[in-house]
């Protein structure tokens, strides 16, 4: 079998159980769904499965226990940045794709699944040949023949974009917090009737009144008594007229 046929052959073997779950076609007699029968032209094709895996950024693989034989799906090659034309996965080559810091855990989970199966998924990183990293989540399951585990099957999701979005959001929130804390102003929010809901931590620094005690109308206790009626009237007018409040 040459290299061009080898990857599709792996896809066919690794994804066969998935395909059997997806082969659904309309039952014209009852309007319900029925399982498509082999040969009726309604089964999902290998191309359909490849496209589904690519959209989901999901790769699948299988390791034959006691050997170095590993099979990767086409999408797993793309996630790992390897070319199926010149990369033949084995147990050690697969583990070598894992970030060095994460490799011991993945090796232990993979080899340990033969004797003690842990159904929990794990997150780890894959390092591409160009040095780029992909954040992945994977789960494994044993394939048994009688009482003996003969292979380990794995499903891997590329969650890199999600992790990047989370990191960007965290950085944005941290930037906002720093901006608020370093600003000479005191941002705050209130409900439609003027009760204070949140206020910058600078409030406590400047007034000495804890933030929790400033909520509601507690903040008024720190307004100079002679100015309090003017402030209360100004807030009421701002709320009633839905106009900005600018008062000294």
Tab-separated table of C-alpha atoms in Angstrom:
chain	number	residue	atom	x	y	z
A	1	UNK	CA	0.000	0.000	0.000
A	2	UNK	CA	1.546	3.306	-1.001
A	3	UNK	CA	1.444	6.507	1.040
A	4	UNK	CA	-1.409	8.032	-1.001
A	5	UNK	CA	-3.683	5.127	-0.059
A	6	UNK	CA	-2.430	4.713	3.479
A	7	UNK	CA	-4.066	7.790	5.064
A	8	UNK	CA	-7.543	7.247	3.531
A	9	UNK	CA	-7.270	3.607	4.629
A	10	UNK	CA	-6.632	4.776	8.186
A	11	UNK	CA	-9.606	7.113	7.987
A	12	UNK	CA	-11.797	4.249	6.888
A	13	UNK	CA	-10.653	2.044	9.785
A	14	UNK	CA	-10.604	4.669	12.507
A	15	UNK	CA	-13.879	6.346	11.534
A	16	UNK	CA	-15.899	3.250	10.723
A	17	UNK	CA	-17.644	3.178	14.110
A	18	UNK	CA	-18.463	6.881	13.806
A	19	UNK	CA	-19.890	6.401	10.352
A	20	UNK	CA	-22.205	3.642	11.526
A	21	UNK	CA	-23.750	6.045	14.039
A	22	UNK	CA	-24.309	8.752	11.420
A	23	UNK	CA	-25.735	6.724	8.550
A	24	UNK	CA	-29.320	7.988	8.714
A	25	UNK	CA	-31.760	8.418	5.858
A	26	UNK	CA	-35.475	9.347	5.658
A	27	UNK	CA	-37.980	6.526	5.918
A	28	UNK	CA	-40.509	7.517	3.242
A	29	UNK	CA	-43.144	5.135	4.513
A	30	UNK	CA	-43.434	6.647	7.993
A	31	UNK	CA	-41.712	10.034	7.744
A	32	UNK	CA	-39.283	8.930	10.446
A	33	UNK	CA	-35.540	8.494	10.275
A	34	UNK	CA	-34.087	5.060	9.607
A	35	UNK	CA	-30.591	3.699	9.364
A	36	UNK	CA	-29.264	3.787	5.812
A	37	UNK	CA	-28.592	0.344	4.392
A	38	UNK	CA	-25.226	-0.403	2.751
A	39	UNK	CA	-25.453	0.036	-0.970
A	40	UNK	CA	-28.577	2.221	-1.057
A	41	UNK	CA	-26.483	5.315	-1.884
A	42	UNK	CA	-27.491	7.226	1.251
A	43	UNK	CA	-24.531	6.435	3.506
A	44	UNK	CA	-22.151	9.171	4.559
A	45	UNK	CA	-19.066	9.037	2.409
A	46	UNK	CA	-15.476	9.194	3.594
A	47	UNK	CA	-15.400	12.721	2.172
A	48	UNK	CA	-18.388	13.649	4.350
A	49	UNK	CA	-16.585	12.378	7.431
A	50	UNK	CA	-13.349	14.173	6.530
A	51	UNK	CA	-15.274	17.414	6.086
A	52	UNK	CA	-17.110	16.936	9.391
A	53	UNK	CA	-13.843	16.289	11.224
A	54	UNK	CA	-12.256	19.364	9.611
A	55	UNK	CA	-15.161	21.633	10.597
A	56	UNK	CA	-15.078	20.298	14.163
A	57	UNK	CA	-11.260	20.424	14.185
A	58	UNK	CA	-11.362	16.888	15.461
A	59	UNK	CA	-8.823	14.183	14.836
A	60	UNK	CA	-9.052	10.486	15.685
A	61	UNK	CA	-6.338	7.902	16.115
A	62	UNK	CA	-5.783	4.304	17.149
A	63	UNK	CA	-2.827	2.543	18.704
A	64	UNK	CA	-2.387	-1.231	18.566
A	65	UNK	CA	-1.274	-2.260	22.040
A	66	UNK	CA	2.096	-3.980	22.242
A	67	UNK	CA	3.286	-2.469	18.971
A	68	UNK	CA	4.457	0.893	17.680
A	69	UNK	CA	1.631	0.922	15.129
A	70	UNK	CA	-0.371	4.156	15.191
A	71	UNK	CA	-3.076	5.339	12.806
A	72	UNK	CA	-4.038	8.996	12.396
A	73	UNK	CA	-7.054	10.496	10.677
A	74	UNK	CA	-6.481	13.115	8.001
A	75	UNK	CA	-7.531	15.985	10.298
A	76	UNK	CA	-5.049	14.910	12.961
A	77	UNK	CA	-2.249	15.408	10.422
A	78	UNK	CA	-3.505	18.959	9.837
A	79	UNK	CA	-3.766	19.708	13.550
A	80	UNK	CA	-0.256	18.417	14.203
A	81	UNK	CA	1.159	20.151	11.118
A	82	UNK	CA	2.511	16.911	9.683
A	83	UNK	CA	2.456	15.841	6.043
A	84	UNK	CA	1.106	12.308	5.538
A	85	UNK	CA	3.360	12.026	2.485
A	86	UNK	CA	6.492	11.984	4.638
A	87	UNK	CA	5.365	11.352	8.208
A	88	UNK	CA	4.414	7.845	9.318
A	89	UNK	CA	3.072	7.957	12.893
A	90	UNK	CA	4.320	5.470	15.462
A	91	UNK	CA	3.890	5.466	19.232
A	92	UNK	CA	7.139	7.348	19.824
A	93	UNK	CA	6.673	9.742	16.907
A	94	UNK	CA	3.178	10.551	18.127
A	95	UNK	CA	4.416	11.246	21.651
A	96	UNK	CA	7.224	13.369	20.191
A	97	UNK	CA	4.540	15.696	18.774
A	98	UNK	CA	3.357	16.471	22.315
A	99	UNK	CA	4.864	19.437	24.160
A	100	UNK	CA	7.781	18.203	26.336
A	101	UNK	CA	6.117	19.504	29.502
A	102	UNK	CA	2.923	17.564	28.727
A	103	UNK	CA	4.506	14.418	27.305
A	104	UNK	CA	5.002	12.404	30.538
A	105	UNK	CA	1.310	12.719	31.441
A	106	UNK	CA	0.148	11.709	27.967
A	107	UNK	CA	2.540	8.736	27.856
A	108	UNK	CA	1.365	7.558	31.283
A	109	UNK	CA	-2.309	7.878	30.383
A	110	UNK	CA	-1.869	6.143	27.055
A	111	UNK	CA	0.156	3.174	28.250
A	112	UNK	CA	-1.718	2.979	31.542
A	113	UNK	CA	-5.084	2.673	29.788
A	114	UNK	CA	-4.207	-0.923	28.973
A	115	UNK	CA	-4.578	-1.910	32.650
A	116	UNK	CA	-6.586	0.935	34.196
A	117	UNK	CA	-8.889	3.055	32.050
A	118	UNK	CA	-9.522	6.674	33.035
A	119	UNK	CA	-12.510	8.066	31.058
A	120	UNK	CA	-11.690	11.694	31.827
A	121	UNK	CA	-10.392	13.825	28.969
A	122	UNK	CA	-7.184	15.803	29.293
A	123	UNK	CA	-5.842	19.033	27.820
A	124	UNK	CA	-2.317	19.261	26.430
A	125	UNK	CA	-0.285	20.962	23.740
A	126	UNK	CA	1.005	19.754	20.387
A	127	UNK	CA	4.140	21.319	18.917
A	128	UNK	CA	4.230	21.664	15.142
A	129	UNK	CA	7.459	21.383	13.128
A	130	UNK	CA	7.550	25.194	12.732
A	131	UNK	CA	7.447	25.618	16.515
A	132	UNK	CA	3.795	26.653	16.639
A	133	UNK	CA	1.700	25.213	19.445
A	134	UNK	CA	-1.844	23.896	19.337
A	135	UNK	CA	-3.936	23.503	22.460
A	136	UNK	CA	-5.787	20.212	22.348
A	137	UNK	CA	-8.238	18.198	24.407
A	138	UNK	CA	-8.314	14.435	24.030
A	139	UNK	CA	-10.116	11.435	25.393
A	140	UNK	CA	-9.172	7.798	24.978
A	141	UNK	CA	-11.060	4.513	25.178
A	142	UNK	CA	-9.833	0.910	25.101
A	143	UNK	CA	-10.788	-1.574	22.400
A	144	UNK	CA	-11.189	-5.032	23.897
A	145	UNK	CA	-11.079	-8.523	22.505
A	146	UNK	CA	-12.538	-10.689	25.190
A	147	UNK	CA	-10.891	-9.651	28.462
A	148	UNK	CA	-7.811	-8.246	26.733
A	149	UNK	CA	-7.253	-4.647	25.582
A	150	UNK	CA	-5.929	-4.924	22.038
A	151	UNK	CA	-5.972	-1.258	21.023
A	152	UNK	CA	-6.545	2.254	22.327
A	153	UNK	CA	-8.730	4.677	20.387
A	154	UNK	CA	-8.503	8.432	20.889
A	155	UNK	CA	-10.482	11.508	19.892
A	156	UNK	CA	-8.666	14.857	19.858
A	157	UNK	CA	-10.144	18.357	19.584
A	158	UNK	CA	-8.126	21.403	18.559
A	159	UNK	CA	-9.226	24.082	21.064
A	160	UNK	CA	-6.486	26.591	20.198
A	161	UNK	CA	-8.806	29.336	18.973
A	162	UNK	CA	-10.956	29.038	22.078
A	163	UNK	CA	-7.915	29.303	24.346
A	164	UNK	CA	-6.666	32.342	22.393
A	165	UNK	CA	-10.063	34.027	22.687
A	166	UNK	CA	-10.127	33.345	26.427
A	167	UNK	CA	-6.603	34.748	26.817
A	168	UNK	CA	-7.526	37.873	24.833
A	169	UNK	CA	-10.655	38.377	26.948
A	170	UNK	CA	-8.671	37.940	30.151
A	171	UNK	CA	-6.067	40.443	28.963
A	172	UNK	CA	-8.816	42.908	28.033
A	173	UNK	CA	-10.468	42.552	31.424
A	174	UNK	CA	-7.120	42.990	33.184
A	175	UNK	CA	-6.440	46.100	31.110
A	176	UNK	CA	-9.852	47.486	32.053
A	177	UNK	CA	-9.263	46.750	35.734
A	178	UNK	CA	-5.867	48.461	35.637
A	179	UNK	CA	-7.333	51.449	33.809
A	180	UNK	CA	-10.097	51.803	36.376
A	181	UNK	CA	-7.786	51.396	39.355
A	182	UNK	CA	-5.182	53.848	38.029
A	183	UNK	CA	-7.692	56.404	36.799
A	184	UNK	CA	-8.226	59.507	38.977
A	185	UNK	CA	-11.959	59.059	38.303
A	186	UNK	CA	-14.302	56.655	40.089
A	187	UNK	CA	-16.474	54.726	37.589
A	188	UNK	CA	-19.754	53.463	39.046
A	189	UNK	CA	-23.069	51.944	37.994
A	190	UNK	CA	-26.559	52.398	39.431
A	191	UNK	CA	-30.022	50.964	38.923
A	192	UNK	CA	-32.910	52.935	37.279
A	193	UNK	CA	-33.882	54.585	40.557
A	194	UNK	CA	-30.361	55.698	41.443
A	195	UNK	CA	-29.250	53.026	43.901
A	196	UNK	CA	-25.531	52.389	43.529
A	197	UNK	CA	-24.695	48.891	42.250
A	198	UNK	CA	-20.913	49.020	41.790
A	199	UNK	CA	-18.149	51.543	42.318
A	200	UNK	CA	-14.412	51.695	41.714
A	201	UNK	CA	-12.071	50.598	44.484
A	202	UNK	CA	-10.684	54.125	44.522
A	203	UNK	CA	-13.839	55.124	46.378
A	204	UNK	CA	-12.603	53.347	49.516
A	205	UNK	CA	-9.102	54.754	49.090
A	206	UNK	CA	-10.355	58.333	48.876
A	207	UNK	CA	-13.309	58.263	51.299
A	208	UNK	CA	-12.385	55.485	53.705
A	209	UNK	CA	-15.860	53.982	53.301
A	210	UNK	CA	-15.853	50.311	52.201
A	211	UNK	CA	-17.346	49.659	48.793
A	212	UNK	CA	-20.077	47.433	50.276
A	213	UNK	CA	-21.243	50.245	52.531
A	214	UNK	CA	-21.329	52.693	49.624
A	215	UNK	CA	-23.869	50.629	47.665
A	216	UNK	CA	-27.492	51.663	47.517
A	217	UNK	CA	-27.579	55.193	48.948
A	218	UNK	CA	-24.724	54.619	51.371
A	219	UNK	CA	-22.399	56.789	49.306
A	220	UNK	CA	-24.414	59.875	50.298
A	221	UNK	CA	-22.955	59.646	53.792
A	222	UNK	CA	-19.668	60.863	52.351
A	223	UNK	CA	-21.194	63.839	50.556
A	224	UNK	CA	-20.820	67.110	52.500
A	225	UNK	CA	-24.151	67.768	54.269
A	226	UNK	CA	-24.618	71.215	52.721
A	227	UNK	CA	-24.126	69.737	49.222
A	228	UNK	CA	-26.291	66.661	49.738
A	229	UNK	CA	-29.671	68.180	48.680
A	230	UNK	CA	-28.133	69.524	45.461
A	231	UNK	CA	-26.560	66.170	44.639
A	232	UNK	CA	-29.771	64.215	45.344
A	233	UNK	CA	-31.808	66.593	43.192
A	234	UNK	CA	-29.258	66.423	40.399
A	235	UNK	CA	-29.271	62.611	40.364
A	236	UNK	CA	-33.096	62.545	40.361
A	237	UNK	CA	-33.257	65.007	37.465
A	238	UNK	CA	-30.672	63.035	35.499
A	239	UNK	CA	-32.621	59.808	35.929
A	240	UNK	CA	-35.978	61.416	35.125
A	241	UNK	CA	-34.696	63.131	32.024
A	242	UNK	CA	-32.203	60.421	31.028
A	243	UNK	CA	-29.548	63.105	30.638
A	244	UNK	CA	-25.907	63.143	31.750
A	245	UNK	CA	-25.133	64.380	35.239
A	246	UNK	CA	-22.339	66.908	35.634
A	247	UNK	CA	-22.259	68.343	39.125
A	248	UNK	CA	-19.572	69.698	41.453
